[in-house]
CSV table of C-alpha atoms in Angstrom, one decimal:
chain,number,residue,atom,x,y,z
A,203,UNK,CA,-54.3,12.0,10.7
A,204,UNK,CA,-51.2,9.9,11.3
A,205,UNK,CA,-52.6,8.7,14.6
A,206,UNK,CA,-55.8,7.5,12.9
A,207,UNK,CA,-54.0,5.6,10.3
A,208,UNK,CA,-51.9,3.9,12.9
A,209,UNK,CA,-55.0,2.9,14.8
A,210,UNK,CA,-56.7,1.4,11.8
A,211,UNK,CA,-53.6,-0.4,10.9
A,212,UNK,CA,-53.4,-1.8,14.4
A,213,UNK,CA,-57.0,-2.9,14.3
A,214,UNK,CA,-56.6,-4.6,10.9
A,215,UNK,CA,-53.5,-6.3,12.1
A,216,UNK,CA,-55.3,-7.5,15.2
A,217,UNK,CA,-58.2,-8.9,13.1
A,218,UNK,CA,-55.9,-10.6,10.7
A,219,UNK,CA,-53.9,-12.1,13.6
A,220,UNK,CA,-57.2,-13.2,15.3
A,221,UNK,CA,-58.5,-14.8,12.1
A,222,UNK,CA,-55.3,-16.7,11.7
A,223,UNK,CA,-55.5,-17.7,15.3
A,224,UNK,CA,-59.0,-19.1,14.8
A,225,UNK,CA,-57.7,-21.3,12.0
A,226,UNK,CA,-54.8,-22.6,14.0
A,227,UNK,CA,-54.8,-22.3,17.7
A,228,UNK,CA,-57.7,-20.3,19.3
A,229,UNK,CA,-55.8,-19.8,22.5
A,230,UNK,CA,-53.2,-17.7,20.6
A,231,UNK,CA,-54.1,-14.0,20.5
A,232,UNK,CA,-50.9,-12.6,19.0
A,233,UNK,CA,-48.0,-13.5,16.8
A,234,UNK,CA,-44.6,-13.4,18.3
A,235,UNK,CA,-41.5,-12.8,16.1
A,236,UNK,CA,-38.3,-14.2,17.4
A,237,UNK,CA,-35.2,-12.6,15.9
A,238,UNK,CA,-32.1,-14.7,16.4
A,239,UNK,CA,-29.2,-12.8,17.8
A,240,UNK,CA,-25.8,-14.0,16.6
A,241,UNK,CA,-23.3,-15.1,19.1
A,242,UNK,CA,-20.5,-12.6,19.8
A,243,UNK,CA,-17.4,-13.0,17.6
A,244,UNK,CA,-14.0,-11.7,18.5
A,245,UNK,CA,-11.6,-11.4,15.6
A,246,UNK,CA,-7.9,-10.5,15.6
A,247,UNK,CA,-6.1,-8.7,12.8
A,248,UNK,CA,-2.4,-9.2,12.3
A,249,UNK,CA,-0.5,-6.1,11.0
A,250,UNK,CA,2.8,-6.9,9.3
A,251,UNK,CA,4.6,-5.1,6.5
A,252,UNK,CA,2.0,-2.5,5.7
A,253,UNK,CA,1.6,0.3,8.3
A,254,UNK,CA,-1.6,1.4,10.0
A,255,UNK,CA,-1.7,3.6,13.1
A,256,UNK,CA,-3.9,2.7,16.1
A,257,UNK,CA,-6.1,5.7,15.3
A,258,UNK,CA,-6.6,4.5,11.7
A,259,UNK,CA,-7.3,1.0,12.8
A,260,UNK,CA,-10.0,2.3,15.1
A,261,UNK,CA,-11.6,4.7,12.6
A,262,UNK,CA,-11.3,2.6,9.5
A,263,UNK,CA,-11.8,-0.9,10.7
A,264,UNK,CA,-12.8,-1.5,14.3
A,265,UNK,CA,-15.5,1.1,14.7
A,266,UNK,CA,-17.2,0.8,11.3
A,267,UNK,CA,-17.4,-3.0,11.8
A,268,UNK,CA,-18.8,-2.7,15.3
A,269,UNK,CA,-21.4,-0.2,14.1
A,270,UNK,CA,-22.8,-2.4,11.4
A,271,UNK,CA,-22.3,-5.7,13.2
A,272,UNK,CA,-22.4,-5.1,17.0
A,273,UNK,CA,-21.6,-8.7,17.7
A,274,UNK,CA,-18.3,-8.5,15.9
A,275,UNK,CA,-15.2,-7.0,17.6
A,276,UNK,CA,-11.8,-6.7,15.9
A,277,UNK,CA,-8.6,-6.4,17.8
A,278,UNK,CA,-5.2,-5.4,16.4
A,279,UNK,CA,-2.1,-7.7,16.8
A,280,UNK,CA,1.2,-6.1,15.6
A,281,UNK,CA,4.1,-8.1,14.3
A,282,UNK,CA,7.0,-8.3,16.7
A,283,UNK,CA,10.1,-10.4,17.0
A,284,UNK,CA,8.1,-12.7,19.3
A,285,UNK,CA,5.0,-12.5,17.1
A,286,UNK,CA,6.3,-13.7,13.8
A,287,UNK,CA,4.0,-15.5,11.3
A,288,UNK,CA,5.9,-18.8,12.0
A,289,UNK,CA,5.7,-18.6,15.8
A,290,UNK,CA,2.0,-17.6,15.7
A,291,UNK,CA,1.2,-20.4,13.3
A,292,UNK,CA,3.1,-23.0,15.2
A,293,UNK,CA,1.5,-22.0,18.4
A,294,UNK,CA,-2.0,-22.0,16.9
A,295,UNK,CA,-2.4,-18.3,17.5
A,296,UNK,CA,-2.3,-16.9,14.0
A,297,UNK,CA,-5.0,-14.1,13.8
A,298,UNK,CA,-8.1,-14.3,11.7
A,299,UNK,CA,-7.3,-11.4,9.4
A,300,UNK,CA,-4.0,-10.1,7.9
A,301,UNK,CA,-3.2,-6.5,7.0
A,302,UNK,CA,-0.2,-6.7,4.8
A,303,UNK,CA,2.0,-5.5,1.9
A,304,UNK,CA,2.8,-7.8,-1.1
A,305,UNK,CA,5.9,-9.2,0.6
A,306,UNK,CA,4.1,-10.2,3.7
A,307,UNK,CA,1.1,-11.6,1.8
A,308,UNK,CA,3.5,-13.9,-0.1
A,309,UNK,CA,5.2,-14.8,3.1
A,310,UNK,CA,2.0,-16.0,4.7
A,311,UNK,CA,1.0,-17.7,1.5
A,312,UNK,CA,4.2,-19.7,1.5
A,313,UNK,CA,3.3,-20.9,5.0
A,314,UNK,CA,0.0,-22.1,3.4
A,315,UNK,CA,-1.8,-20.0,6.0
A,316,UNK,CA,-3.8,-17.6,3.8
A,317,UNK,CA,-7.3,-18.3,2.5
A,318,UNK,CA,-8.3,-18.1,-1.2
A,319,UNK,CA,-11.3,-15.7,-1.1
A,320,UNK,CA,-12.7,-16.7,-4.5
A,321,UNK,CA,-15.7,-18.7,-3.0
A,322,UNK,CA,-16.5,-16.1,-0.4
A,323,UNK,CA,-16.5,-13.4,-3.1
A,324,UNK,CA,-18.9,-15.5,-5.2
A,325,UNK,CA,-21.2,-16.5,-2.4
A,326,UNK,CA,-21.6,-13.0,-1.1
A,327,UNK,CA,-21.7,-11.4,-4.5
A,328,UNK,CA,-18.9,-9.1,-3.6
A,329,UNK,CA,-18.3,-6.8,-6.5
A,330,UNK,CA,-14.7,-6.9,-7.6
A,331,UNK,CA,-15.4,-4.7,-10.6
A,332,UNK,CA,-15.6,-1.7,-8.3
A,333,UNK,CA,-11.8,-1.9,-7.9
A,334,UNK,CA,-9.2,-0.7,-10.3
A,335,UNK,CA,-8.2,-3.8,-12.3
A,336,UNK,CA,-4.5,-3.3,-11.6
A,337,UNK,CA,-5.1,-3.7,-7.8
A,338,UNK,CA,-6.8,-7.1,-8.2
A,339,UNK,CA,-4.2,-8.2,-10.8
A,340,UNK,CA,-1.4,-7.3,-8.4
A,341,UNK,CA,-2.9,-9.3,-5.6
A,342,UNK,CA,-3.3,-12.3,-7.9
A,343,UNK,CA,0.3,-11.9,-9.1
A,344,UNK,CA,1.7,-11.6,-5.6
A,345,UNK,CA,-0.3,-14.7,-4.6
A,346,UNK,CA,1.4,-16.7,-7.4
A,347,UNK,CA,-1.8,-18.0,-9.0
A,348,UNK,CA,-3.9,-15.9,-11.4
A,349,UNK,CA,-7.0,-18.1,-10.5
A,350,UNK,CA,-6.9,-17.4,-6.8
A,351,UNK,CA,-7.4,-14.3,-4.8
A,352,UNK,CA,-5.7,-14.1,-1.4
A,353,UNK,CA,-6.8,-10.6,-0.4
A,354,UNK,CA,-8.9,-7.5,-1.1
A,355,UNK,CA,-7.4,-4.1,-1.6
A,356,UNK,CA,-7.4,-1.9,1.5
A,357,UNK,CA,-5.4,1.0,0.0
A,358,UNK,CA,-2.8,1.7,-2.7
A,359,UNK,CA,0.6,3.1,-1.8
A,360,UNK,CA,1.3,5.8,-4.4
A,361,UNK,CA,4.5,7.5,-5.4
A,362,UNK,CA,5.2,11.2,-6.2
A,363,UNK,CA,8.2,13.6,-6.3
A,364,UNK,CA,8.1,15.8,-3.2
A,365,UNK,CA,10.1,19.1,-3.4
A,366,UNK,CA,11.1,21.9,-1.1
A,367,UNK,CA,9.9,25.2,-2.5
A,368,UNK,CA,12.2,27.2,-0.3
A,369,UNK,CA,15.4,25.8,-1.9
A,370,UNK,CA,14.2,26.5,-5.4
A,371,UNK,CA,13.1,30.0,-4.4
A,372,UNK,CA,16.5,30.6,-2.7
A,373,UNK,CA,18.4,29.9,-5.8
A,374,UNK,CA,16.0,31.3,-8.3
A,375,UNK,CA,15.2,28.1,-10.1
A,376,UNK,CA,11.9,26.9,-11.5
A,377,UNK,CA,10.0,24.2,-9.6
A,378,UNK,CA,9.8,20.7,-11.1
A,379,UNK,CA,6.7,20.0,-13.2
A,380,UNK,CA,4.5,17.0,-13.9
A,381,UNK,CA,5.7,14.5,-16.5
A,382,UNK,CA,9.5,14.9,-16.0
A,383,UNK,CA,11.8,12.0,-16.8
A,384,UNK,CA,14.6,10.8,-14.6
A,385,UNK,CA,17.1,12.6,-16.9
A,386,UNK,CA,15.2,15.9,-16.6
A,387,UNK,CA,14.9,15.7,-12.9
A,388,UNK,CA,18.6,14.9,-12.6
A,389,UNK,CA,19.4,18.0,-14.8
A,390,UNK,CA,17.3,20.1,-12.5
A,391,UNK,CA,19.0,18.7,-9.4
A,392,UNK,CA,22.4,19.9,-10.8
A,393,UNK,CA,21.0,23.5,-10.7
A,394,UNK,CA,20.2,23.5,-7.0
A,395,UNK,CA,23.1,21.4,-5.7
A,396,UNK,CA,25.6,23.7,-4.0
A,397,UNK,CA,27.0,24.9,-0.8
A,398,UNK,CA,26.3,28.3,0.7
A,399,UNK,CA,27.9,29.7,3.8
A,400,UNK,CA,29.0,26.2,4.7
A,401,UNK,CA,25.5,24.8,4.3
A,402,UNK,CA,25.2,22.1,1.7
A,403,UNK,CA,22.1,21.8,-0.4
A,404,UNK,CA,21.4,18.6,-2.2
A,405,UNK,CA,19.3,18.5,-5.4
A,406,UNK,CA,18.0,15.0,-5.4
A,407,UNK,CA,18.1,11.6,-3.6
A,408,UNK,CA,17.1,9.0,-6.2
A,409,UNK,CA,15.9,6.5,-3.6
A,410,UNK,CA,16.3,2.7,-4.1
A,411,UNK,CA,17.7,1.6,-7.4
A,412,UNK,CA,15.4,-1.5,-7.3
A,413,UNK,CA,12.4,0.9,-7.2
A,414,UNK,CA,13.6,2.3,-10.5
A,415,UNK,CA,13.9,-1.2,-11.9
A,416,UNK,CA,10.3,-1.9,-10.8
A,417,UNK,CA,9.1,1.0,-13.0
A,418,UNK,CA,10.5,-1.0,-16.0
A,419,UNK,CA,9.4,-4.4,-14.6
A,420,UNK,CA,13.0,-5.6,-14.5
A,421,UNK,CA,13.3,-8.8,-12.6
A,422,UNK,CA,16.3,-10.0,-10.6
A,423,UNK,CA,15.6,-13.7,-11.1
A,424,UNK,CA,14.3,-16.0,-13.9
A,425,UNK,CA,12.2,-18.9,-12.4
A,426,UNK,CA,12.6,-20.9,-15.6
A,427,UNK,CA,16.4,-21.0,-15.5
A,428,UNK,CA,16.5,-20.6,-11.7
A,429,UNK,CA,19.3,-18.1,-12.3
A,430,UNK,CA,19.8,-14.4,-11.3
A,431,UNK,CA,19.4,-11.9,-14.1
A,432,UNK,CA,21.4,-9.0,-12.8
A,433,UNK,CA,23.6,-8.5,-15.9
A,434,UNK,CA,20.6,-7.7,-18.2
A,435,UNK,CA,20.4,-4.5,-20.2
A,436,UNK,CA,17.6,-3.4,-17.9
A,437,UNK,CA,19.8,-3.4,-14.8
A,438,UNK,CA,22.6,-1.6,-16.7
A,439,UNK,CA,20.0,1.0,-17.6
A,440,UNK,CA,18.7,1.7,-14.1
A,441,UNK,CA,22.1,1.5,-12.5
A,442,UNK,CA,23.3,4.2,-15.0
A,443,UNK,CA,20.3,6.4,-14.2
A,444,UNK,CA,20.8,6.1,-10.5
A,445,UNK,CA,24.6,6.7,-10.7
A,446,UNK,CA,24.0,9.9,-12.7
A,447,UNK,CA,22.3,11.4,-9.7
A,448,UNK,CA,25.1,10.5,-7.3
A,449,UNK,CA,27.7,11.7,-9.8
A,450,UNK,CA,26.4,15.3,-9.4
A,451,UNK,CA,29.2,17.2,-7.6
A,452,UNK,CA,28.3,17.8,-4.0
A,453,UNK,CA,25.1,15.7,-4.2
A,454,UNK,CA,25.6,13.1,-1.6
A,455,UNK,CA,22.7,13.4,0.9
A,456,UNK,CA,22.5,10.9,3.7
A,457,UNK,CA,19.1,9.5,4.7
A,458,UNK,CA,16.7,11.1,2.2
A,459,UNK,CA,13.8,11.5,4.6
A,460,UNK,CA,15.9,13.1,7.3
A,461,UNK,CA,17.5,15.5,4.8
A,462,UNK,CA,14.1,16.5,3.4
A,463,UNK,CA,11.9,16.6,6.6
A,464,UNK,CA,14.4,17.6,9.4
A,465,UNK,CA,17.5,19.1,7.9
A,466,UNK,CA,15.5,20.7,5.0
A,467,UNK,CA,18.5,20.8,2.7
A,468,UNK,CA,17.2,18.3,0.1
A,469,UNK,CA,15.4,19.8,-2.8
A,470,UNK,CA,13.7,16.8,-4.3
A,471,UNK,CA,12.7,13.4,-2.9
A,472,UNK,CA,10.9,10.7,-5.0
A,473,UNK,CA,9.0,8.8,-2.3
A,474,UNK,CA,5.8,7.0,-1.3
A,475,UNK,CA,2.6,8.3,0.1
A,476,UNK,CA,3.5,7.4,3.6
A,477,UNK,CA,5.4,10.6,3.8
A,478,UNK,CA,2.2,12.6,3.9
A,479,UNK,CA,1.7,11.6,7.5
A,480,UNK,CA,5.1,13.0,8.5
A,481,UNK,CA,4.4,16.2,6.7
A,482,UNK,CA,1.1,16.5,8.4
A,483,UNK,CA,2.8,16.0,11.8
A,484,UNK,CA,5.2,18.9,11.0
A,485,UNK,CA,2.2,21.0,10.2
A,486,UNK,CA,0.5,20.1,13.5
A,487,UNK,CA,3.7,20.8,15.4
A,488,UNK,CA,3.7,24.4,14.1
A,489,UNK,CA,6.9,23.8,12.0
A,490,UNK,CA,5.4,23.2,8.5
A,491,UNK,CA,7.6,22.5,5.5
A,492,UNK,CA,7.1,24.7,2.4
A,493,UNK,CA,6.6,21.8,0.0
A,494,UNK,CA,4.6,20.6,-2.9
A,495,UNK,CA,4.6,17.6,-5.2
A,496,UNK,CA,4.6,16.6,-8.9
A,497,UNK,CA,4.3,13.3,-10.7
A,498,UNK,CA,6.9,10.7,-10.1
A,499,UNK,CA,9.9,10.7,-12.5
A,500,UNK,CA,9.5,8.3,-15.4
A,501,UNK,CA,11.6,6.6,-18.1
A,502,UNK,CA,10.9,7.6,-21.8
A,503,UNK,CA,10.2,3.9,-22.6
A,504,UNK,CA,7.6,3.7,-19.8
A,505,UNK,CA,5.8,7.1,-19.7
A,506,UNK,CA,3.2,7.6,-16.9
A,507,UNK,CA,4.5,4.5,-15.1
A,508,UNK,CA,5.4,4.9,-11.5
A,509,UNK,CA,6.7,2.6,-8.8
A,510,UNK,CA,5.7,-1.1,-8.8
A,511,UNK,CA,2.2,-1.6,-7.6
A,512,UNK,CA,2.1,-1.7,-3.8
A,513,UNK,CA,-1.3,-2.7,-2.6
A,514,UNK,CA,-2.0,-3.0,1.1
A,515,UNK,CA,-4.4,-5.9,1.5
A,516,UNK,CA,-6.9,-7.4,3.9
A,517,UNK,CA,-6.7,-11.2,3.9
A,518,UNK,CA,-8.2,-14.0,5.9
A,519,UNK,CA,-5.9,-16.7,7.3
A,520,UNK,CA,-6.7,-20.3,6.5
A,521,UNK,CA,-6.6,-21.1,10.3
A,522,UNK,CA,-9.4,-18.7,11.2
A,523,UNK,CA,-12.5,-20.3,12.7
A,524,UNK,CA,-14.6,-17.3,11.7
A,525,UNK,CA,-14.0,-16.9,8.0
A,526,UNK,CA,-17.6,-15.6,7.3
A,527,UNK,CA,-17.4,-13.0,10.0
A,528,UNK,CA,-13.9,-12.1,8.8
A,529,UNK,CA,-15.2,-11.5,5.3
A,530,UNK,CA,-17.9,-9.2,6.7
A,531,UNK,CA,-15.0,-7.0,8.0
A,532,UNK,CA,-13.6,-6.9,4.5
A,533,UNK,CA,-17.0,-6.0,3.1
A,534,UNK,CA,-17.4,-3.1,5.6
A,535,UNK,CA,-14.0,-1.7,5.0
A,536,UNK,CA,-14.7,-1.8,1.2
A,537,UNK,CA,-18.0,0.2,1.6
A,538,UNK,CA,-18.3,3.8,0.3
A,539,UNK,CA,-18.4,5.5,3.7
A,540,UNK,CA,-15.2,3.8,4.9
A,541,UNK,CA,-13.4,4.3,1.7
A,542,UNK,CA,-14.2,8.0,1.6
A,543,UNK,CA,-13.0,8.4,5.2
A,544,UNK,CA,-9.8,6.6,4.2
A,545,UNK,CA,-9.1,8.9,1.2
A,546,UNK,CA,-9.9,11.9,3.3
A,547,UNK,CA,-7.1,10.8,5.6
A,548,UNK,CA,-4.6,10.6,2.7
A,549,UNK,CA,-4.8,6.9,1.8
A,550,UNK,CA,-5.4,6.2,-1.9
A,551,UNK,CA,-8.4,3.9,-2.5
A,552,UNK,CA,-8.3,1.0,-4.9
A,553,UNK,CA,-11.8,1.8,-6.0
A,554,UNK,CA,-12.5,3.3,-9.5
A,555,UNK,CA,-15.1,5.9,-8.7
A,556,UNK,CA,-13.7,9.5,-9.2
A,557,UNK,CA,-15.2,10.7,-5.9
A,558,UNK,CA,-12.4,8.9,-4.1
A,559,UNK,CA,-9.8,11.1,-5.9
A,560,UNK,CA,-11.9,14.2,-5.3
A,561,UNK,CA,-12.0,13.6,-1.6
A,562,UNK,CA,-8.3,12.7,-1.3
A,563,UNK,CA,-6.5,14.3,1.6
A,564,UNK,CA,-9.4,16.7,2.5
A,565,UNK,CA,-8.8,16.0,6.1
A,566,UNK,CA,-5.1,16.8,6.1
A,567,UNK,CA,-4.1,20.4,6.8
A,568,UNK,CA,-0.7,20.1,5.1
A,569,UNK,CA,-2.4,19.1,1.7
A,570,UNK,CA,-4.5,22.3,1.5
A,571,UNK,CA,-3.5,24.2,-1.6
A,572,UNK,CA,-1.1,21.4,-2.8
A,573,UNK,CA,-0.9,19.8,-6.2
A,574,UNK,CA,-2.9,16.7,-5.2
A,575,UNK,CA,-3.6,15.8,-8.9
A,576,UNK,CA,0.0,14.7,-9.2
A,577,UNK,CA,-0.8,11.6,-7.3
A,578,UNK,CA,-3.2,10.4,-10.0
A,579,UNK,CA,-1.2,11.1,-13.1
A,580,UNK,CA,1.0,8.0,-12.8
A,581,UNK,CA,-0.1,4.4,-13.0
A,582,UNK,CA,1.8,1.9,-10.9
A,583,UNK,CA,3.9,-0.5,-12.8
A,584,UNK,CA,2.9,-4.2,-12.9
A,585,UNK,CA,4.4,-6.2,-10.1
A,586,UNK,CA,7.3,-8.5,-11.0
A,587,UNK,CA,7.6,-12.2,-10.3
A,588,UNK,CA,8.6,-12.6,-6.7
A,589,UNK,CA,9.6,-15.6,-4.6
A,590,UNK,CA,12.3,-16.5,-2.0
A,591,UNK,CA,14.9,-17.0,-4.8
A,592,UNK,CA,14.2,-13.6,-6.3
A,593,UNK,CA,14.6,-12.2,-2.9
A,594,UNK,CA,18.1,-13.7,-2.7
A,595,UNK,CA,19.0,-12.0,-6.0
A,596,UNK,CA,17.5,-8.7,-5.0
A,597,UNK,CA,19.5,-8.7,-1.8
A,598,UNK,CA,22.7,-8.2,-3.8
A,599,UNK,CA,21.5,-5.1,-5.6
A,600,UNK,CA,22.1,-2.5,-2.9
A,601,UNK,CA,25.6,-3.8,-2.3
A,602,UNK,CA,26.4,-3.6,-6.0
A,603,UNK,CA,25.0,-0.1,-6.3
A,604,UNK,CA,27.1,1.1,-3.3
A,605,UNK,CA,30.3,-0.2,-4.9
A,606,UNK,CA,29.5,1.8,-8.0
A,607,UNK,CA,28.7,5.0,-6.1
A,608,UNK,CA,31.9,4.7,-4.1
A,609,UNK,CA,34.0,4.1,-7.2
A,610,UNK,CA,35.0,0.6,-6.1
A,611,UNK,CA,33.6,-1.0,-9.2
A,612,UNK,CA,32.1,0.0,-12.6
A,613,UNK,CA,28.5,-0.9,-13.3
A,614,UNK,CA,29.3,-4.0,-15.4
A,615,UNK,CA,31.7,-5.5,-12.9
A,616,UNK,CA,29.5,-4.8,-9.9
A,617,UNK,CA,26.5,-6.4,-11.5
A,618,UNK,CA,28.5,-9.4,-12.7
A,619,UNK,CA,29.9,-10.0,-9.2
A,620,UNK,CA,26.4,-9.6,-7.7
A,621,UNK,CA,24.9,-12.1,-10.1
A,622,UNK,CA,27.6,-14.7,-9.5
A,623,UNK,CA,27.2,-14.4,-5.7
A,624,UNK,CA,23.4,-14.5,-6.1
A,625,UNK,CA,23.5,-17.7,-8.2
A,626,UNK,CA,25.7,-19.4,-5.6
A,627,UNK,CA,23.3,-18.6,-2.8
A,628,UNK,CA,20.3,-19.6,-5.0
A,629,UNK,CA,21.8,-22.9,-5.8
A,630,UNK,CA,22.6,-23.5,-2.2
A,631,UNK,CA,19.0,-22.7,-1.2
A,632,UNK,CA,17.6,-25.0,-3.9
A,633,UNK,CA,19.8,-27.9,-2.8
A,634,UNK,CA,19.2,-27.3,0.9
């Protein structure tokens, strides 16, 4: 039956074509359809700030793009000392696409080398409403202009509190739970900080004090006064919270990642999602860590607010000669299939649909049976104002905190000295 239909269709098609031929050119017996094949396009993607492995690049960017658009190839260029944005731009070799964190996006934008995607989004009808609003807002904030869009979310770097179950079991203490404040986590850390048979066990490494400040949206610099703001009540607050952790007797771990992953004598580690890859590697090596996670510690005045929004973006450089092809790459990476594969590998999607949360980490052995829901109980804090002068002010924070931890200065004195030094450097930079 199928064959007969095909024959009839063919005959009818022939008659129609013949009829048309008689009305036009009787010498023509068939109609030829010529499909234009696009010229091959080779795009380069510059990785700086945000991390992506060679295998992730292949599976999440290069191969999906090649499958949908066989004429487009994408090659990865990694940032090195010899391949800085400035050197690539001055040499006329800045890649077409940029894979970056907020700091790098701002860096390229200050070089006037990143494209505003607003018109491409409009002309292609690219649906921004699919994304969580905070991801788009963060990119606009980092770009310095709420009316311009210098990138599309690739993934969102989340924050959680990782903990070593063996240490809590060893000392008969209850595991941490979701919704704990910094004060509560610090109190729990006191219970598991001790030394046994010459082996020290540390309760908590609080991580970077500036990350705490980000949770409360505390800035280090005021663009209106062009002055550092390190002596504000907010900085006093987070310095005190950070100091409380280091003041626990015997709780002086070194590098937090080494203490947690290798030495395995750190009970709790508030950290970013990138640690999942290291935990997965331990599992594959046959030396898995007995760990789990709960929601990131918060402040009472900012419940359910985690670290500052850290969106890894895909952007197009203003120097690219293939902007339309480059935007096709962004479109492919934002499609459902690619996003689902990304979340399966343990990268949080910036898209709203619940299915991306449901599929999160399903491809990671180390996440089987873990409290994955902890990742989605915290909303990232809004990004703070950031420019080269705020960077100068923030550069003084770690030094000030170290003075406090070592007992070389009290919090007020350390922050006052840091602010004074920052203002001198800011003034010098402004007058340069």
